[in-house]
mmCIF file of C-alpha atoms in Angstrom:
data_model
loop_
_atom_site.group_PDB
_atom_site.id
_atom_site.type_symbol
_atom_site.label_atom_id
_atom_site.label_comp_id
_atom_site.label_asym_id
_atom_site.label_seq_id
_atom_site.Cartn_x
_atom_site.Cartn_y
_atom_site.Cartn_z
ATOM 1 C CA MET I 142 -1.642 -15.731 -74.540
ATOM 2 C CA THR I 143 -2.606 -14.256 -71.166
ATOM 3 C CA PHE I 144 -3.710 -16.874 -68.664
ATOM 4 C CA GLN I 145 -7.445 -16.871 -67.959
ATOM 5 C CA PRO I 146 -8.572 -18.750 -64.821
ATOM 6 C CA PRO I 147 -11.858 -20.673 -64.878
ATOM 7 C CA TYR I 148 -13.435 -18.380 -62.306
ATOM 8 C CA ARG I 149 -13.068 -14.929 -60.804
ATOM 9 C CA PRO I 150 -14.384 -14.805 -57.205
ATOM 10 C CA SER I 151 -16.787 -12.046 -56.208
ATOM 11 C CA GLY I 152 -19.138 -11.236 -53.368
ATOM 12 C CA ARG I 153 -18.541 -11.516 -49.626
ATOM 13 C CA SER I 154 -15.479 -13.764 -49.952
ATOM 14 C CA VAL I 155 -13.548 -10.917 -51.591
ATOM 15 C CA TRP I 156 -12.513 -8.299 -49.059
ATOM 16 C CA LEU I 157 -9.630 -6.139 -47.878
ATOM 17 C CA GLY I 158 -8.496 -5.814 -44.287
ATOM 18 C CA LYS I 159 -8.490 -2.025 -44.485
ATOM 19 C CA ASP I 160 -12.241 -2.140 -45.241
ATOM 20 C CA ILE I 161 -13.237 -4.933 -42.850
ATOM 21 C CA VAL I 162 -11.626 -3.172 -39.895
ATOM 22 C CA GLN I 163 -14.116 -0.338 -40.385
ATOM 23 C CA THR I 164 -17.031 -2.704 -39.686
ATOM 24 C CA ASP I 165 -17.964 -4.943 -36.763
ATOM 25 C CA ASP I 166 -20.483 -7.414 -38.179
ATOM 26 C CA TRP I 167 -17.787 -10.087 -38.071
ATOM 27 C CA ILE I 168 -17.713 -9.811 -34.267
ATOM 28 C CA VAL I 169 -20.190 -12.072 -32.439
ATOM 29 C CA ARG I 170 -20.984 -10.851 -28.937
ATOM 30 C CA LEU I 171 -22.307 -13.665 -26.802
ATOM 31 C CA SER I 172 -25.647 -12.871 -25.145
ATOM 32 C CA PRO I 173 -26.315 -13.255 -21.397
ATOM 33 C CA ALA I 174 -28.606 -16.211 -22.237
ATOM 34 C CA THR I 175 -25.788 -17.938 -24.118
ATOM 35 C CA ILE I 176 -23.368 -17.297 -21.240
ATOM 36 C CA GLU I 177 -25.841 -18.964 -18.896
ATOM 37 C CA GLU I 178 -26.042 -21.942 -21.242
ATOM 38 C CA ILE I 179 -22.254 -22.144 -21.329
ATOM 39 C CA ASP I 180 -22.085 -21.966 -17.531
ATOM 40 C CA ALA I 181 -24.501 -24.884 -17.266
ATOM 41 C CA SER I 182 -22.313 -27.004 -19.550
ATOM 42 C CA VAL I 183 -19.170 -26.075 -17.640
ATOM 43 C CA SER I 184 -20.848 -27.156 -14.398
ATOM 44 C CA ARG I 185 -21.650 -30.563 -15.901
ATOM 45 C CA PHE I 186 -17.997 -30.932 -16.955
ATOM 46 C CA ARG I 187 -16.733 -30.473 -13.407
ATOM 47 C CA GLY I 188 -13.445 -32.354 -12.973
ATOM 48 C CA ARG I 189 -13.065 -33.160 -16.675
ATOM 49 C CA ASN I 190 -9.689 -32.585 -18.308
ATOM 50 C CA ALA I 191 -10.009 -30.392 -21.407
ATOM 51 C CA TYR I 192 -7.140 -32.211 -23.114
ATOM 52 C CA ASP I 193 -8.774 -35.635 -22.850
ATOM 53 C CA THR I 194 -12.061 -36.822 -24.341
ATOM 54 C CA PRO I 195 -13.535 -34.557 -27.054
ATOM 55 C CA VAL I 196 -16.661 -32.578 -26.189
ATOM 56 C CA ALA I 197 -19.666 -33.821 -28.180
ATOM 57 C CA ARG I 198 -22.218 -31.395 -29.601
ATOM 58 C CA ASP I 199 -25.043 -32.725 -27.441
ATOM 59 C CA GLU I 200 -22.857 -32.283 -24.343
ATOM 60 C CA PHE I 201 -22.504 -28.572 -25.113
ATOM 61 C CA PRO I 202 -25.902 -27.306 -26.306
ATOM 62 C CA LEU I 203 -26.075 -23.817 -27.772
ATOM 63 C CA THR I 204 -29.804 -23.591 -28.394
ATOM 64 C CA THR I 205 -29.822 -19.872 -27.591
ATOM 65 C CA MET I 206 -27.774 -19.171 -30.730
ATOM 66 C CA ALA I 207 -28.769 -22.071 -33.001
ATOM 67 C CA GLU I 208 -29.825 -19.818 -35.890
ATOM 68 C CA ASP I 209 -26.660 -17.746 -35.574
ATOM 69 C CA LEU I 210 -24.510 -20.876 -35.684
ATOM 70 C CA ALA I 211 -26.181 -22.041 -38.896
ATOM 71 C CA ARG I 212 -25.548 -18.628 -40.448
ATOM 72 C CA MET I 213 -21.938 -18.618 -39.280
ATOM 73 C CA ARG I 214 -21.234 -22.066 -40.705
ATOM 74 C CA GLN I 215 -22.450 -20.831 -44.081
ATOM 75 C CA GLU I 216 -20.483 -17.597 -43.795
ATOM 76 C CA ILE I 217 -17.301 -19.515 -43.008
ATOM 77 C CA ALA I 218 -17.842 -21.818 -45.982
ATOM 78 C CA THR I 219 -18.840 -19.327 -48.674
ATOM 79 C CA GLY I 220 -18.689 -15.816 -47.209
ATOM 80 C CA ARG I 221 -15.966 -13.828 -45.491
ATOM 81 C CA GLY I 222 -14.627 -17.019 -43.968
ATOM 82 C CA PHE I 223 -14.201 -15.980 -40.341
ATOM 83 C CA PHE I 224 -15.786 -14.703 -37.140
ATOM 84 C CA VAL I 225 -14.529 -13.444 -33.795
ATOM 85 C CA PHE I 226 -16.431 -14.324 -30.623
ATOM 86 C CA ARG I 227 -16.474 -11.864 -27.747
ATOM 87 C CA GLY I 228 -18.043 -11.992 -24.297
ATOM 88 C CA LEU I 229 -16.242 -14.703 -22.329
ATOM 89 C CA ASP I 230 -14.901 -13.181 -19.098
ATOM 90 C CA LYS I 231 -11.324 -14.347 -18.553
ATOM 91 C CA ASP I 232 -11.849 -14.189 -14.787
ATOM 92 C CA ARG I 233 -15.010 -16.290 -14.916
ATOM 93 C CA TYR I 234 -13.396 -19.577 -15.994
ATOM 94 C CA SER I 235 -10.187 -21.508 -15.422
ATOM 95 C CA ASP I 236 -7.881 -22.310 -18.337
ATOM 96 C CA ASN I 237 -9.167 -25.881 -18.277
ATOM 97 C CA GLU I 238 -12.774 -24.669 -18.453
ATOM 98 C CA PHE I 239 -11.884 -22.403 -21.350
ATOM 99 C CA GLY I 240 -10.480 -25.463 -23.121
ATOM 100 C CA LEU I 241 -13.761 -27.322 -22.626
ATOM 101 C CA ILE I 242 -15.719 -24.321 -23.895
ATOM 102 C CA PHE I 243 -13.427 -24.074 -26.911
ATOM 103 C CA ARG I 244 -13.944 -27.720 -27.815
ATOM 104 C CA GLY I 245 -17.664 -27.393 -27.168
ATOM 105 C CA PHE I 246 -17.996 -24.562 -29.661
ATOM 106 C CA GLY I 247 -15.900 -26.499 -32.144
ATOM 107 C CA ALA I 248 -18.277 -29.450 -31.977
ATOM 108 C CA HIS I 249 -20.943 -27.235 -33.544
ATOM 109 C CA PHE I 250 -18.753 -26.546 -36.569
ATOM 110 C CA GLY I 251 -17.241 -29.935 -37.365
ATOM 111 C CA HIS I 252 -15.062 -32.807 -36.202
ATOM 112 C CA GLU I 253 -11.738 -32.346 -34.430
ATOM 113 C CA LEU I 254 -8.522 -33.216 -36.235
ATOM 114 C CA THR I 255 -4.903 -33.031 -35.177
ATOM 115 C CA GLN I 256 -2.203 -31.358 -37.229
ATOM 116 C CA SER I 257 0.595 -31.868 -34.738
ATOM 117 C CA ALA I 258 3.162 -34.604 -34.268
ATOM 118 C CA PHE I 259 1.959 -34.724 -30.668
ATOM 119 C CA GLY I 260 -1.487 -35.866 -31.831
ATOM 120 C CA ASP I 261 -3.187 -33.255 -29.692
ATOM 121 C CA ARG I 262 -6.734 -32.145 -30.537
ATOM 122 C CA LEU I 263 -6.420 -29.168 -28.208
ATOM 123 C CA GLY I 264 -3.034 -27.564 -28.753
ATOM 124 C CA ASP I 265 -1.251 -24.639 -27.123
ATOM 125 C CA ILE I 266 0.179 -21.785 -29.164
ATOM 126 C CA ARG I 267 3.494 -21.096 -27.492
ATOM 127 C CA ASP I 268 7.192 -20.971 -28.298
ATOM 128 C CA ILE I 269 8.756 -24.296 -27.269
ATOM 129 C CA SER I 270 11.899 -23.924 -29.378
ATOM 130 C CA ASP I 271 14.004 -24.090 -26.222
ATOM 131 C CA ILE I 272 12.428 -27.463 -25.367
ATOM 132 C CA LEU I 273 12.058 -28.998 -28.823
ATOM 133 C CA VAL I 274 15.157 -27.791 -30.611
ATOM 134 C CA ASP I 275 14.594 -29.825 -33.794
ATOM 135 C CA ARG I 276 12.516 -27.425 -35.903
ATOM 136 C CA SER I 277 11.279 -30.260 -38.134
ATOM 137 C CA LYS I 278 9.290 -31.557 -35.169
ATOM 138 C CA ARG I 279 7.667 -28.216 -34.339
ATOM 139 C CA ARG I 280 4.669 -26.593 -35.937
ATOM 140 C CA GLY I 281 4.887 -22.931 -36.868
ATOM 141 C CA TYR I 282 2.763 -21.926 -33.875
ATOM 142 C CA GLN I 283 5.273 -23.644 -31.570
ATOM 143 C CA SER I 284 8.077 -21.279 -32.583
ATOM 144 C CA GLY I 285 8.470 -17.587 -31.966
ATOM 145 C CA GLY I 286 8.485 -14.977 -34.679
ATOM 146 C CA PHE I 287 6.328 -13.770 -37.551
ATOM 147 C CA GLN I 288 4.562 -16.142 -39.924
ATOM 148 C CA THR I 289 3.597 -15.185 -43.465
ATOM 149 C CA ALA I 290 0.065 -15.795 -44.735
ATOM 150 C CA HIS I 291 -0.661 -19.465 -45.366
ATOM 151 C CA THR I 292 -3.421 -22.034 -45.273
ATOM 152 C CA ASP I 293 -3.421 -25.136 -43.141
ATOM 153 C CA PRO I 294 -3.327 -28.415 -45.088
ATOM 154 C CA SER I 295 -6.440 -28.596 -47.267
ATOM 155 C CA GLY I 296 -8.191 -31.940 -47.156
ATOM 156 C CA GLU I 297 -7.002 -32.305 -43.569
ATOM 157 C CA VAL I 298 -7.999 -29.086 -41.799
ATOM 158 C CA SER I 299 -10.919 -27.037 -43.112
ATOM 159 C CA ILE I 300 -11.603 -24.640 -40.222
ATOM 160 C CA VAL I 301 -9.020 -23.219 -37.847
ATOM 161 C CA ALA I 302 -10.005 -21.768 -34.467
ATOM 162 C CA MET I 303 -8.036 -20.005 -31.742
ATOM 163 C CA LEU I 304 -8.837 -18.862 -28.218
ATOM 164 C CA SER I 305 -6.755 -16.210 -26.485
ATOM 165 C CA LEU I 306 -6.126 -16.818 -22.770
ATOM 166 C CA LYS I 307 -3.326 -14.329 -22.180
ATOM 167 C CA MET I 308 -2.124 -11.240 -23.990
ATOM 168 C CA ALA I 309 1.438 -11.372 -25.245
ATOM 169 C CA ARG I 310 3.974 -8.887 -23.874
ATOM 170 C CA SER I 311 4.623 -7.889 -27.467
ATOM 171 C CA GLY I 312 3.296 -9.000 -30.827
ATOM 172 C CA GLY I 313 0.618 -11.639 -30.602
ATOM 173 C CA GLU I 314 -1.516 -10.272 -33.419
ATOM 174 C CA SER I 315 -3.666 -12.694 -35.358
ATOM 175 C CA LEU I 316 -3.541 -11.945 -39.086
ATOM 176 C CA ILE I 317 -6.028 -13.069 -41.707
ATOM 177 C CA ALA I 318 -6.492 -12.325 -45.415
ATOM 178 C CA SER I 319 -8.947 -13.243 -48.154
ATOM 179 C CA ALA I 320 -7.441 -15.829 -50.510
ATOM 180 C CA HIS I 321 -10.000 -14.753 -53.118
ATOM 181 C CA SER I 322 -8.788 -11.148 -52.941
ATOM 182 C CA VAL I 323 -5.186 -12.308 -53.367
ATOM 183 C CA HIS I 324 -6.260 -14.404 -56.358
ATOM 184 C CA ASN I 325 -7.956 -11.445 -58.048
ATOM 185 C CA MET I 326 -5.004 -9.138 -57.459
ATOM 186 C CA LEU I 327 -2.661 -11.676 -59.001
ATOM 187 C CA LEU I 328 -5.067 -11.989 -61.934
ATOM 188 C CA ASP I 329 -5.204 -8.231 -62.470
ATOM 189 C CA TRP I 330 -1.504 -7.509 -62.016
ATOM 190 C CA CYS I 331 0.414 -10.645 -63.034
ATOM 191 C CA PRO I 332 -1.812 -13.343 -64.584
ATOM 192 C CA ASP I 333 1.208 -15.245 -65.872
ATOM 193 C CA LEU I 334 2.348 -15.732 -62.266
ATOM 194 C CA LEU I 335 -1.158 -16.717 -61.157
ATOM 195 C CA GLU I 336 -0.996 -19.573 -63.646
ATOM 196 C CA GLU I 337 1.829 -21.146 -61.633
ATOM 197 C CA PHE I 338 -0.514 -21.590 -58.672
ATOM 198 C CA TYR I 339 -3.054 -23.421 -60.799
ATOM 199 C CA LYS I 340 -0.288 -25.743 -62.010
ATOM 200 C CA GLY I 341 0.662 -26.419 -58.397
ATOM 201 C CA PHE I 342 3.719 -26.885 -56.211
ATOM 202 C CA VAL I 343 5.224 -30.032 -54.707
ATOM 203 C CA LEU I 344 4.569 -30.239 -50.952
ATOM 204 C CA ARG I 345 6.258 -32.218 -48.178
ATOM 205 C CA ARG I 346 4.936 -32.388 -44.621
ATOM 206 C CA PRO I 347 7.266 -32.683 -41.587
ATOM 207 C CA GLU I 348 8.527 -36.208 -40.942
ATOM 208 C CA ALA I 349 7.191 -36.226 -37.385
ATOM 209 C CA ASP I 350 3.732 -35.136 -38.545
ATOM 210 C CA ALA I 351 3.710 -37.757 -41.289
ATOM 211 C CA GLU I 352 4.604 -40.501 -38.838
ATOM 212 C CA ARG I 353 1.894 -39.432 -36.422
ATOM 213 C CA MET I 354 -0.707 -39.223 -39.186
ATOM 214 C CA GLY I 355 0.317 -42.531 -40.745
ATOM 215 C CA ARG I 356 0.909 -40.856 -44.109
ATOM 216 C CA PRO I 357 3.982 -40.439 -46.329
ATOM 217 C CA PRO I 358 5.930 -37.194 -45.872
ATOM 218 C CA LEU I 359 5.849 -36.416 -49.590
ATOM 219 C CA ILE I 360 2.401 -35.119 -50.496
ATOM 220 C CA GLY I 361 3.141 -34.483 -54.173
ATOM 221 C CA ASN I 362 2.021 -31.708 -56.497
ATOM 222 C CA VAL I 363 -0.919 -29.710 -55.144
ATOM 223 C CA PRO I 364 -2.543 -26.744 -56.948
ATOM 224 C CA SER I 365 -2.565 -23.625 -54.800
ATOM 225 C CA PHE I 366 -5.766 -22.535 -56.521
ATOM 226 C CA CYS I 367 -8.303 -25.067 -57.725
ATOM 227 C CA TYR I 368 -11.833 -24.403 -58.964
ATOM 228 C CA GLU I 369 -14.199 -27.277 -58.277
ATOM 229 C CA ASN I 370 -17.845 -27.756 -57.317
ATOM 230 C CA GLY I 371 -18.534 -24.111 -57.985
ATOM 231 C CA TRP I 372 -15.946 -22.820 -55.526
ATOM 232 C CA LEU I 373 -12.358 -21.604 -55.733
ATOM 233 C CA ASN I 374 -10.220 -23.375 -53.130
ATOM 234 C CA CYS I 375 -6.839 -22.150 -51.936
ATOM 235 C CA ASP I 376 -4.006 -24.318 -50.599
ATOM 236 C CA PHE I 377 -0.908 -22.210 -49.990
ATOM 237 C CA GLN I 378 1.620 -23.881 -47.714
ATOM 238 C CA HIS I 379 4.860 -21.980 -48.190
ATOM 239 C CA GLY I 380 6.755 -24.016 -45.596
ATOM 240 C CA TYR I 381 5.727 -27.307 -47.172
ATOM 241 C CA MET I 382 6.914 -26.048 -50.572
ATOM 242 C CA ARG I 383 10.322 -25.091 -49.201
ATOM 243 C CA ARG I 384 10.627 -28.376 -47.330
ATOM 244 C CA ALA I 385 10.114 -30.301 -50.591
ATOM 245 C CA VAL I 386 12.990 -28.369 -52.161
ATOM 246 C CA GLU I 387 15.249 -28.914 -49.155
ATOM 247 C CA HIS I 388 14.664 -32.686 -49.393
ATOM 248 C CA GLY I 389 15.416 -32.785 -53.130
ATOM 249 C CA ASP I 390 11.838 -33.667 -54.138
ATOM 250 C CA THR I 391 11.583 -30.762 -56.539
ATOM 251 C CA THR I 392 13.086 -27.459 -57.626
ATOM 252 C CA ILE I 393 11.493 -24.046 -57.867
ATOM 253 C CA SER I 394 11.993 -22.206 -61.157
ATOM 254 C CA PRO I 395 12.670 -18.449 -61.325
ATOM 255 C CA LYS I 396 9.101 -17.898 -62.511
ATOM 256 C CA GLN I 397 7.713 -19.944 -59.630
ATOM 257 C CA GLU I 398 9.921 -18.011 -57.217
ATOM 258 C CA ALA I 399 8.532 -14.761 -58.594
ATOM 259 C CA ALA I 400 4.992 -16.109 -58.175
ATOM 260 C CA LEU I 401 5.640 -17.074 -54.552
ATOM 261 C CA GLY I 402 7.119 -13.659 -53.870
ATOM 262 C CA ALA I 403 4.076 -11.957 -55.353
ATOM 263 C CA PHE I 404 1.674 -14.084 -53.294
ATOM 264 C CA VAL I 405 3.530 -13.400 -50.042
ATOM 265 C CA ALA I 406 3.857 -9.669 -50.767
ATOM 266 C CA ILE I 407 0.166 -9.227 -51.608
ATOM 267 C CA SER I 408 -1.275 -11.410 -48.838
ATOM 268 C CA ASN I 409 0.847 -9.729 -46.169
ATOM 269 C CA HIS I 410 0.265 -6.157 -47.333
ATOM 270 C CA PRO I 411 -1.312 -4.012 -44.568
ATOM 271 C CA ASP I 412 -4.208 -3.026 -46.867
ATOM 272 C CA VAL I 413 -5.014 -6.678 -47.554
ATOM 273 C CA MET I 414 -4.389 -8.283 -44.176
ATOM 274 C CA LEU I 415 -6.788 -7.878 -41.267
ATOM 275 C CA LYS I 416 -4.894 -7.541 -37.996
ATOM 276 C CA MET I 417 -6.764 -8.624 -34.896
ATOM 277 C CA MET I 418 -5.785 -8.683 -31.264
ATOM 278 C CA LEU I 419 -7.586 -11.642 -29.715
ATOM 279 C CA LYS I 420 -8.724 -10.413 -26.352
#
């Protein structure tokens, strides 16, 4: 019998990169009034280290775009799932001030969490493989090279944000895809493989991260797709799956391997993925 999932996503959460790139309603251009409000907050933060104390929401008011923020929070939760902010002049602020602005905006969307063994709430995306040779202690964004589509750990990180300070000499694209679109393509083309994601895969987090978080490295079996509370959630952590195999926690069957290959191929296809240069 062909596998039938409990829910087929539809609406704004289902999109293709090739279509989204033809629109610009996902780009938020900050108004002059909002820039003035940001400048006022930056002035109050004079001398404050961006890597230290978190920025509270009331320390970084954004009254000029309050209605937009409410709409964006909803869109992130149940719509397309992302936005890109434009309008901050790179010559107007120092890197430290940009960090404060970044954390200030984040305070309007949720609470800060760390996903690094360093425990940092404000982390730098850069290749430190020459400094920290042990790959098990580095996050993916701390190593050079291409990363396939993935989610950050569900239940730990719900919203991911990035701020570009410098353009890379080469590469540096930020790639994003709709998990709901990937789900529906798997359903249409290979429903038997989609079933494997509902059954779940065993995950293991890096030892250094586990120690820092005070949690066991072995997470256990986690469904990659799970329908609950009227919403289809996605938790696809390819690296964590492979790490569990490497440590002997589990094995991956030929059918599971085929399912993983299908997920990676679909989610990284140029028609599906939206490629953005953060600038």
